[in-house]
């Protein structure tokens, strides 16, 4: 969809109106009720939540001037700020991660000189532009509209005060736990056994690039979880002249005697409680004695991981004590009923927030393994570091071999 058309659709969806009346089923003889069907179809799949319901900006407000703009409309923003079109500069990204900013000018020049300003995406190699802060500071316009600053490598700071501010922004963007969303997460974490008393995987398979690598990532997760819980794994393959594995590391052999157990409504019931074991929340205590009995929570966008035709079904042969969101008693999701779309108060946000609940529960694990090359999955790993690891003086780097 062209950018102008996308912005037009988002403007319509984020401008308050009586959507329930506008988007009723078409009325015979009423032409307008039919012409709105396309946009109303989009409305059925769209909802919005205020930034402040997800993040607490109080610690950041004294450092950065922030304005929340509810309606997605450049014209509305210009009107609210009293800025003309001539005073506005719009940077249009040519592709995902179109540019990076480097505060160190020498580093920026070196990257350009050796031609390393590129990323190898899932499909091809994409070169990105390199900007410095001065590039934006020299623009005469009062309003700079950037295509996006999404991406953990987008801003490369070197000054201590800017690194400190960047860290503060990152911490501010951690999800809040003092909301109905957080209450839901804490209830599920308690049900699973408590913070840091289980292992976790954040496994993305829904989008095309991750779907294509699902089997490889599955084997990687099987191997990594086996190492963490003391199950022997095959030796690593040899490296080539570039220091890259000649083949993918293999998962452990499939267990000969597999046990399948469905998580009961009450995890204290047998046979689950006899077979499955929580890990110690104390990070100094080894988990290598637990092996396949470890309780594991998998957050995933797979619709039915236990399904007969699931590509991920073999996971349960390795780790039968695995819990997914589908195994959670549905009443634990009830606090989400308090959350509604900011543009259509009658619309519940419950179904839209399920992926966040799933990921946030996984982030409360003792250890979490995340999907490679997924920015969202990397973010969930950062939440685990903030909520679990740092409380005991550890970081994600503490577990790198």
CSV table of C-alpha atoms in Angstrom, one decimal:
chain,number,residue,atom,x,y,z
A,1,UNK,CA,0.0,0.0,0.0
A,2,UNK,CA,1.5,3.4,-1.0
A,3,UNK,CA,2.5,5.6,2.0
A,4,UNK,CA,-0.1,8.3,1.3
A,5,UNK,CA,-2.9,5.7,1.2
A,6,UNK,CA,-1.7,4.0,4.4
A,7,UNK,CA,-1.6,7.4,6.2
A,8,UNK,CA,-5.1,8.2,4.9
A,9,UNK,CA,-6.4,4.9,6.2
A,10,UNK,CA,-4.7,5.3,9.6
A,11,UNK,CA,-6.0,8.8,9.9
A,12,UNK,CA,-9.5,7.5,9.4
A,13,UNK,CA,-9.0,4.7,11.9
A,14,UNK,CA,-7.5,7.0,14.6
A,15,UNK,CA,-9.9,9.8,14.4
A,16,UNK,CA,-12.6,9.3,17.0
A,17,UNK,CA,-16.0,8.5,15.6
A,18,UNK,CA,-19.0,6.2,16.2
A,19,UNK,CA,-17.4,3.2,14.6
A,20,UNK,CA,-20.2,0.9,15.9
A,21,UNK,CA,-22.8,2.8,13.9
A,22,UNK,CA,-20.6,3.5,10.9
A,23,UNK,CA,-19.5,-0.1,10.6
A,24,UNK,CA,-22.8,-1.9,10.9
A,25,UNK,CA,-23.6,-4.6,8.2
A,26,UNK,CA,-24.5,-3.0,4.8
A,27,UNK,CA,-28.0,-1.8,4.5
A,28,UNK,CA,-29.9,-2.6,1.3
A,29,UNK,CA,-30.6,0.6,-0.6
A,30,UNK,CA,-27.9,2.6,1.4
A,31,UNK,CA,-25.0,3.0,-1.0
A,32,UNK,CA,-22.8,4.7,1.6
A,33,UNK,CA,-23.1,1.7,3.9
A,34,UNK,CA,-21.5,-0.4,1.1
A,35,UNK,CA,-18.7,2.0,0.2
A,36,UNK,CA,-17.4,2.0,3.7
A,37,UNK,CA,-17.0,-1.8,3.8
A,38,UNK,CA,-13.3,-1.7,3.0
A,39,UNK,CA,-12.4,0.6,5.8
A,40,UNK,CA,-14.7,-1.1,8.2
A,41,UNK,CA,-13.0,-4.4,7.5
A,42,UNK,CA,-9.8,-2.7,8.5
A,43,UNK,CA,-11.5,-1.4,11.6
A,44,UNK,CA,-12.5,-5.0,12.6
A,45,UNK,CA,-8.7,-5.8,12.7
A,46,UNK,CA,-7.5,-2.6,14.3
A,47,UNK,CA,-7.3,-1.3,17.8
A,48,UNK,CA,-5.1,1.3,19.6
A,49,UNK,CA,-3.8,1.7,23.1
A,50,UNK,CA,-2.2,4.8,24.7
A,51,UNK,CA,1.5,4.7,25.1
A,52,UNK,CA,1.1,5.5,28.8
A,53,UNK,CA,-0.8,2.2,29.3
A,54,UNK,CA,2.3,0.3,28.1
A,55,UNK,CA,5.1,2.4,29.4
A,56,UNK,CA,5.8,4.7,32.4
A,57,UNK,CA,7.4,7.9,31.0
A,58,UNK,CA,7.7,9.7,34.4
A,59,UNK,CA,11.5,9.2,34.7
A,60,UNK,CA,12.0,10.4,31.1
A,61,UNK,CA,9.8,13.5,31.1
A,62,UNK,CA,12.4,15.7,32.7
A,63,UNK,CA,15.1,14.8,30.1
A,64,UNK,CA,13.1,14.7,26.8
A,65,UNK,CA,10.1,16.7,25.7
A,66,UNK,CA,7.5,14.2,24.6
A,67,UNK,CA,4.2,14.9,22.8
A,68,UNK,CA,1.6,12.1,22.3
A,69,UNK,CA,-0.3,12.5,19.1
A,70,UNK,CA,-3.4,10.3,19.1
A,71,UNK,CA,-4.5,10.8,15.5
A,72,UNK,CA,-2.1,9.5,12.8
A,73,UNK,CA,-2.2,12.5,10.5
A,74,UNK,CA,0.7,14.8,9.5
A,75,UNK,CA,-1.8,17.6,8.7
A,76,UNK,CA,-3.4,17.3,12.2
A,77,UNK,CA,0.1,17.4,13.8
A,78,UNK,CA,1.1,20.5,11.8
A,79,UNK,CA,-2.2,22.1,12.7
A,80,UNK,CA,-1.7,21.3,16.4
A,81,UNK,CA,1.9,22.6,16.4
A,82,UNK,CA,1.2,25.7,14.3
A,83,UNK,CA,3.7,24.6,11.7
A,84,UNK,CA,3.3,25.0,7.9
A,85,UNK,CA,4.0,22.5,5.2
A,86,UNK,CA,7.0,24.6,4.1
A,87,UNK,CA,8.4,24.3,7.7
A,88,UNK,CA,8.2,20.5,7.5
A,89,UNK,CA,10.7,18.0,6.3
A,90,UNK,CA,9.7,14.4,5.6
A,91,UNK,CA,12.3,11.6,5.3
A,92,UNK,CA,10.9,8.7,3.4
A,93,UNK,CA,12.7,5.4,4.0
A,94,UNK,CA,13.4,3.5,0.8
A,95,UNK,CA,13.5,0.1,2.6
A,96,UNK,CA,13.4,-1.3,6.2
A,97,UNK,CA,16.2,0.2,8.3
A,98,UNK,CA,17.0,2.7,5.6
A,99,UNK,CA,19.5,4.7,7.7
A,100,UNK,CA,21.6,4.7,10.8
A,101,UNK,CA,22.9,7.6,12.8
A,102,UNK,CA,26.5,7.7,14.1
A,103,UNK,CA,27.6,10.3,16.6
A,104,UNK,CA,31.3,9.4,16.0
A,105,UNK,CA,32.0,11.1,12.6
A,106,UNK,CA,35.3,9.2,12.2
A,107,UNK,CA,33.5,5.9,12.6
A,108,UNK,CA,30.9,7.0,10.1
A,109,UNK,CA,33.5,7.9,7.5
A,110,UNK,CA,35.4,4.6,8.1
A,111,UNK,CA,32.2,2.5,7.5
A,112,UNK,CA,31.5,4.4,4.3
A,113,UNK,CA,35.1,4.1,3.2
A,114,UNK,CA,35.2,0.3,3.6
A,115,UNK,CA,31.7,-0.2,2.2
A,116,UNK,CA,30.4,-2.0,5.3
A,117,UNK,CA,27.2,0.0,5.6
A,118,UNK,CA,24.9,-2.9,4.8
A,119,UNK,CA,22.8,-5.6,6.4
A,120,UNK,CA,22.1,-9.1,5.1
A,121,UNK,CA,18.4,-9.4,5.3
A,122,UNK,CA,16.4,-12.6,4.9
A,123,UNK,CA,16.1,-11.9,1.2
A,124,UNK,CA,19.2,-9.9,0.1
A,125,UNK,CA,21.9,-7.4,1.1
A,126,UNK,CA,20.6,-3.9,1.8
A,127,UNK,CA,22.8,-0.9,2.1
A,128,UNK,CA,21.8,1.8,4.6
A,129,UNK,CA,22.5,5.5,4.6
A,130,UNK,CA,24.7,7.0,7.3
A,131,UNK,CA,23.8,10.2,9.0
A,132,UNK,CA,25.3,12.2,11.9
A,133,UNK,CA,23.4,14.3,14.4
A,134,UNK,CA,24.7,17.4,12.5
A,135,UNK,CA,22.8,16.2,9.4
A,136,UNK,CA,19.5,16.7,11.1
A,137,UNK,CA,20.6,19.7,13.1
A,138,UNK,CA,21.4,21.6,9.9
A,139,UNK,CA,18.0,21.2,8.4
A,140,UNK,CA,16.1,24.6,8.4
A,141,UNK,CA,12.7,23.1,8.9
A,142,UNK,CA,11.0,23.2,12.4
A,143,UNK,CA,9.4,19.8,12.1
A,144,UNK,CA,11.3,16.7,11.0
A,145,UNK,CA,9.2,13.6,10.2
A,146,UNK,CA,11.3,10.5,10.1
A,147,UNK,CA,10.2,7.3,8.5
A,148,UNK,CA,11.0,5.4,11.7
A,149,UNK,CA,13.7,4.9,14.3
A,150,UNK,CA,12.7,1.3,15.0
A,151,UNK,CA,15.7,-1.0,15.4
A,152,UNK,CA,18.3,-1.7,18.1
A,153,UNK,CA,21.2,-0.5,15.9
A,154,UNK,CA,19.6,2.6,14.5
A,155,UNK,CA,21.2,5.1,16.9
A,156,UNK,CA,24.9,4.8,17.6
A,157,UNK,CA,25.9,7.1,20.4
A,158,UNK,CA,29.4,7.6,22.0
A,159,UNK,CA,29.1,10.6,24.3
A,160,UNK,CA,28.5,9.4,27.9
A,161,UNK,CA,25.6,11.7,28.5
A,162,UNK,CA,23.9,10.4,25.3
A,163,UNK,CA,24.6,6.8,26.1
A,164,UNK,CA,23.0,7.4,29.5
A,165,UNK,CA,20.0,9.0,28.0
A,166,UNK,CA,19.7,6.2,25.4
A,167,UNK,CA,19.7,3.6,28.3
A,168,UNK,CA,17.1,5.6,30.1
A,169,UNK,CA,14.9,5.6,27.0
A,170,UNK,CA,15.4,1.8,26.7
A,171,UNK,CA,14.4,1.3,30.3
A,172,UNK,CA,11.3,3.5,29.9
A,173,UNK,CA,10.2,1.4,27.0
A,174,UNK,CA,10.0,-1.7,29.1
A,175,UNK,CA,6.4,-2.8,29.6
A,176,UNK,CA,4.6,-1.7,32.7
A,177,UNK,CA,3.5,-4.3,35.2
A,178,UNK,CA,1.2,-2.1,37.3
A,179,UNK,CA,-1.7,-2.3,34.8
A,180,UNK,CA,-4.4,-4.9,34.0
A,181,UNK,CA,-1.9,-6.2,31.4
A,182,UNK,CA,0.8,-6.5,34.1
A,183,UNK,CA,-1.7,-8.1,36.5
A,184,UNK,CA,-2.6,-10.7,33.9
A,185,UNK,CA,1.1,-11.5,33.3
A,186,UNK,CA,1.9,-11.8,37.0
A,187,UNK,CA,-1.1,-14.1,37.5
A,188,UNK,CA,0.1,-16.4,34.8
A,189,UNK,CA,3.7,-16.3,36.1
A,190,UNK,CA,2.4,-17.3,39.5
A,191,UNK,CA,0.4,-20.2,38.0
A,192,UNK,CA,3.4,-21.5,36.1
A,193,UNK,CA,5.4,-21.5,39.4
A,194,UNK,CA,6.7,-18.0,40.0
A,195,UNK,CA,9.4,-15.7,38.6
A,196,UNK,CA,12.6,-17.4,37.6
A,197,UNK,CA,11.3,-20.9,38.5
A,198,UNK,CA,10.9,-22.0,34.9
A,199,UNK,CA,12.8,-21.8,31.6
A,200,UNK,CA,11.4,-20.2,28.5
A,201,UNK,CA,11.6,-19.8,24.7
A,202,UNK,CA,10.3,-17.0,22.6
A,203,UNK,CA,9.6,-18.7,19.3
A,204,UNK,CA,8.4,-16.8,16.3
A,205,UNK,CA,7.1,-18.8,13.3
A,206,UNK,CA,4.2,-16.8,12.0
A,207,UNK,CA,5.8,-14.3,9.6
A,208,UNK,CA,7.3,-15.6,6.4
A,209,UNK,CA,11.0,-15.2,7.1
A,210,UNK,CA,10.7,-16.9,10.5
A,211,UNK,CA,8.4,-19.6,9.1
A,212,UNK,CA,11.1,-20.5,6.6
A,213,UNK,CA,13.7,-21.0,9.4
A,214,UNK,CA,11.3,-22.6,11.9
A,215,UNK,CA,12.9,-26.1,11.7
A,216,UNK,CA,16.4,-24.7,12.0
A,217,UNK,CA,15.4,-22.6,15.0
A,218,UNK,CA,13.6,-25.5,16.6
A,219,UNK,CA,16.7,-27.6,16.5
A,220,UNK,CA,18.7,-24.6,17.9
A,221,UNK,CA,16.3,-24.2,20.8
A,222,UNK,CA,16.3,-28.0,21.5
A,223,UNK,CA,20.1,-27.9,21.6
A,224,UNK,CA,20.4,-24.8,23.8
A,225,UNK,CA,17.7,-25.9,26.3
A,226,UNK,CA,19.4,-29.3,26.5
A,227,UNK,CA,22.7,-27.7,27.3
A,228,UNK,CA,21.0,-25.5,30.0
A,229,UNK,CA,19.4,-28.4,31.6
A,230,UNK,CA,22.3,-30.9,31.5
A,231,UNK,CA,21.3,-33.1,28.5
A,232,UNK,CA,24.3,-34.1,26.4
A,233,UNK,CA,24.5,-32.7,22.9
A,234,UNK,CA,26.6,-33.5,19.8
A,235,UNK,CA,29.9,-31.7,19.4
A,236,UNK,CA,29.9,-28.5,17.4
A,237,UNK,CA,30.7,-28.8,13.7
A,238,UNK,CA,34.1,-27.6,12.4
A,239,UNK,CA,34.7,-24.0,11.4
A,240,UNK,CA,35.6,-22.9,7.9
A,241,UNK,CA,38.4,-20.3,7.0
A,242,UNK,CA,36.0,-17.5,7.9
A,243,UNK,CA,35.2,-18.8,11.3
A,244,UNK,CA,31.7,-19.9,10.4
A,245,UNK,CA,30.3,-23.4,11.1
A,246,UNK,CA,30.4,-25.7,8.1
A,247,UNK,CA,27.0,-27.1,9.0
A,248,UNK,CA,24.4,-26.2,11.6
A,249,UNK,CA,25.0,-27.5,15.1
A,250,UNK,CA,22.9,-30.6,15.7
A,251,UNK,CA,20.3,-31.1,18.4
A,252,UNK,CA,20.6,-34.0,20.8
A,253,UNK,CA,19.3,-37.4,19.5
A,254,UNK,CA,15.5,-37.8,20.0
A,255,UNK,CA,14.7,-39.5,23.2
A,256,UNK,CA,13.9,-43.2,22.8
A,257,UNK,CA,11.3,-43.4,25.6
A,258,UNK,CA,9.1,-40.3,25.3
A,259,UNK,CA,6.5,-39.3,27.9
A,260,UNK,CA,3.6,-37.0,26.9
A,261,UNK,CA,1.8,-35.2,29.6
A,262,UNK,CA,-0.7,-32.4,29.2
A,263,UNK,CA,-0.5,-29.6,31.8
A,264,UNK,CA,-3.5,-29.9,34.2
A,265,UNK,CA,-5.5,-27.0,35.3
A,266,UNK,CA,-3.8,-27.2,38.7
A,267,UNK,CA,-0.1,-27.9,38.1
A,268,UNK,CA,0.0,-29.5,41.6
A,269,UNK,CA,-2.0,-32.4,40.2
A,270,UNK,CA,-0.4,-35.8,39.3
A,271,UNK,CA,1.2,-37.0,37.1
A,272,UNK,CA,2.4,-33.5,36.2
A,273,UNK,CA,3.7,-32.7,39.7
A,274,UNK,CA,5.5,-36.1,39.9
A,275,UNK,CA,7.2,-35.7,36.5
A,276,UNK,CA,7.9,-32.0,36.1
A,277,UNK,CA,10.3,-29.9,38.2
A,278,UNK,CA,10.7,-26.2,38.7
A,279,UNK,CA,14.2,-24.7,38.4
A,280,UNK,CA,15.8,-22.8,41.2
A,281,UNK,CA,15.2,-19.0,41.0
A,282,UNK,CA,18.8,-18.6,42.4
A,283,UNK,CA,21.0,-18.1,39.3
A,284,UNK,CA,24.0,-19.5,41.2
A,285,UNK,CA,22.3,-22.9,41.5
A,286,UNK,CA,22.9,-25.2,38.5
A,287,UNK,CA,20.0,-26.4,36.4
A,288,UNK,CA,22.0,-29.2,34.8
A,289,UNK,CA,20.5,-31.9,37.0
A,290,UNK,CA,16.9,-31.3,36.0
A,291,UNK,CA,17.3,-32.4,32.3
A,292,UNK,CA,14.0,-33.1,30.5
A,293,UNK,CA,11.9,-32.7,33.7
A,294,UNK,CA,12.4,-28.9,33.6
A,295,UNK,CA,9.2,-26.8,33.3
A,296,UNK,CA,9.5,-24.7,30.1
A,297,UNK,CA,7.2,-22.0,29.0
A,298,UNK,CA,7.1,-21.4,25.2
A,299,UNK,CA,5.7,-18.1,23.9
A,300,UNK,CA,4.9,-18.5,20.2
A,301,UNK,CA,2.7,-17.2,17.4
A,302,UNK,CA,2.1,-20.8,16.3
A,303,UNK,CA,-1.6,-21.4,16.5
A,304,UNK,CA,-1.5,-25.0,17.9
A,305,UNK,CA,1.9,-26.2,18.9
A,306,UNK,CA,0.6,-29.5,20.2
A,307,UNK,CA,-1.5,-30.1,17.0
A,308,UNK,CA,-1.1,-33.4,15.1
A,309,UNK,CA,0.4,-31.6,12.1
A,310,UNK,CA,2.5,-29.1,14.0
A,311,UNK,CA,6.1,-28.7,12.7
A,312,UNK,CA,7.1,-28.1,16.3
A,313,UNK,CA,5.5,-31.2,17.8
A,314,UNK,CA,8.9,-33.0,18.3
A,315,UNK,CA,9.8,-30.3,21.0
A,316,UNK,CA,7.5,-32.2,23.5
A,317,UNK,CA,9.6,-35.4,23.0
A,318,UNK,CA,12.6,-33.5,24.4
A,319,UNK,CA,10.8,-31.4,27.0
A,320,UNK,CA,7.4,-32.9,27.9
A,321,UNK,CA,6.9,-30.4,30.8
A,322,UNK,CA,6.3,-27.5,28.4
A,323,UNK,CA,3.5,-25.1,28.9
A,324,UNK,CA,2.0,-22.7,26.3
A,325,UNK,CA,-0.6,-20.0,26.6
A,326,UNK,CA,-3.2,-22.4,25.3
A,327,UNK,CA,-2.6,-24.5,28.5
A,328,UNK,CA,-3.4,-21.5,30.8
A,329,UNK,CA,-6.8,-21.4,32.6
A,330,UNK,CA,-8.8,-18.8,30.6
A,331,UNK,CA,-9.9,-16.9,33.7
A,332,UNK,CA,-6.3,-15.8,34.3
A,333,UNK,CA,-6.8,-13.5,31.2
A,334,UNK,CA,-9.9,-11.8,32.7
A,335,UNK,CA,-8.0,-8.6,33.8
A,336,UNK,CA,-7.6,-7.8,30.1
A,337,UNK,CA,-11.4,-7.2,29.9
A,338,UNK,CA,-10.7,-3.9,31.6
A,339,UNK,CA,-8.7,-2.6,28.6
A,340,UNK,CA,-10.4,-1.0,25.6
A,341,UNK,CA,-9.5,0.7,22.4
A,342,UNK,CA,-8.9,4.4,22.8
A,343,UNK,CA,-10.9,5.2,19.6
A,344,UNK,CA,-13.7,2.7,20.2
A,345,UNK,CA,-14.4,2.3,23.9
A,346,UNK,CA,-16.8,-0.7,23.3
A,347,UNK,CA,-14.0,-2.7,21.6
A,348,UNK,CA,-12.0,-4.9,24.0
A,349,UNK,CA,-8.2,-5.0,23.6
A,350,UNK,CA,-8.1,-8.6,25.0
A,351,UNK,CA,-7.4,-10.4,21.7
A,352,UNK,CA,-4.9,-7.8,20.6
A,353,UNK,CA,-2.8,-8.0,23.8
A,354,UNK,CA,-2.4,-11.8,23.9
A,355,UNK,CA,1.0,-11.7,22.1
A,356,UNK,CA,2.3,-9.2,24.7
A,357,UNK,CA,1.0,-11.3,27.6
A,358,UNK,CA,2.6,-14.4,26.1
A,359,UNK,CA,6.0,-12.7,25.6
A,360,UNK,CA,5.9,-11.0,29.0
A,361,UNK,CA,5.3,-14.3,30.8
A,362,UNK,CA,8.3,-15.8,29.0
A,363,UNK,CA,10.4,-12.8,30.0
A,364,UNK,CA,9.9,-13.8,33.7
A,365,UNK,CA,11.7,-17.1,33.2
A,366,UNK,CA,15.1,-17.9,34.8
A,367,UNK,CA,16.6,-18.2,31.2
A,368,UNK,CA,14.9,-17.4,27.9
A,369,UNK,CA,16.1,-18.4,24.4
A,370,UNK,CA,14.9,-16.0,21.7
A,371,UNK,CA,14.4,-16.1,18.0
A,372,UNK,CA,17.4,-15.0,16.0
A,373,UNK,CA,17.1,-11.8,13.9
A,374,UNK,CA,13.8,-10.8,15.5
A,375,UNK,CA,13.9,-7.3,17.0
A,376,UNK,CA,10.8,-8.1,19.1
A,377,UNK,CA,12.3,-11.3,20.4
A,378,UNK,CA,15.5,-9.5,21.2
A,379,UNK,CA,13.4,-7.0,23.2
A,380,UNK,CA,11.8,-9.8,25.2
A,381,UNK,CA,15.3,-11.0,26.0
A,382,UNK,CA,16.0,-7.5,27.3
A,383,UNK,CA,12.9,-7.6,29.5
A,384,UNK,CA,14.2,-10.8,31.0
A,385,UNK,CA,17.5,-9.2,31.7
A,386,UNK,CA,15.7,-6.2,33.4
A,387,UNK,CA,13.1,-8.2,35.3
A,388,UNK,CA,15.2,-11.3,36.4
A,389,UNK,CA,18.9,-11.3,35.6
A,390,UNK,CA,19.9,-7.8,36.9
A,391,UNK,CA,18.1,-8.5,40.2
A,392,UNK,CA,20.9,-11.0,40.9
A,393,UNK,CA,23.7,-9.1,39.3
A,394,UNK,CA,23.7,-10.8,35.9
A,395,UNK,CA,23.2,-9.7,32.3
A,396,UNK,CA,22.5,-11.6,29.1
A,397,UNK,CA,26.2,-11.6,28.4
A,398,UNK,CA,26.8,-13.6,31.6
A,399,UNK,CA,25.6,-16.7,29.8
A,400,UNK,CA,27.4,-16.4,26.5
A,401,UNK,CA,29.9,-19.1,25.9
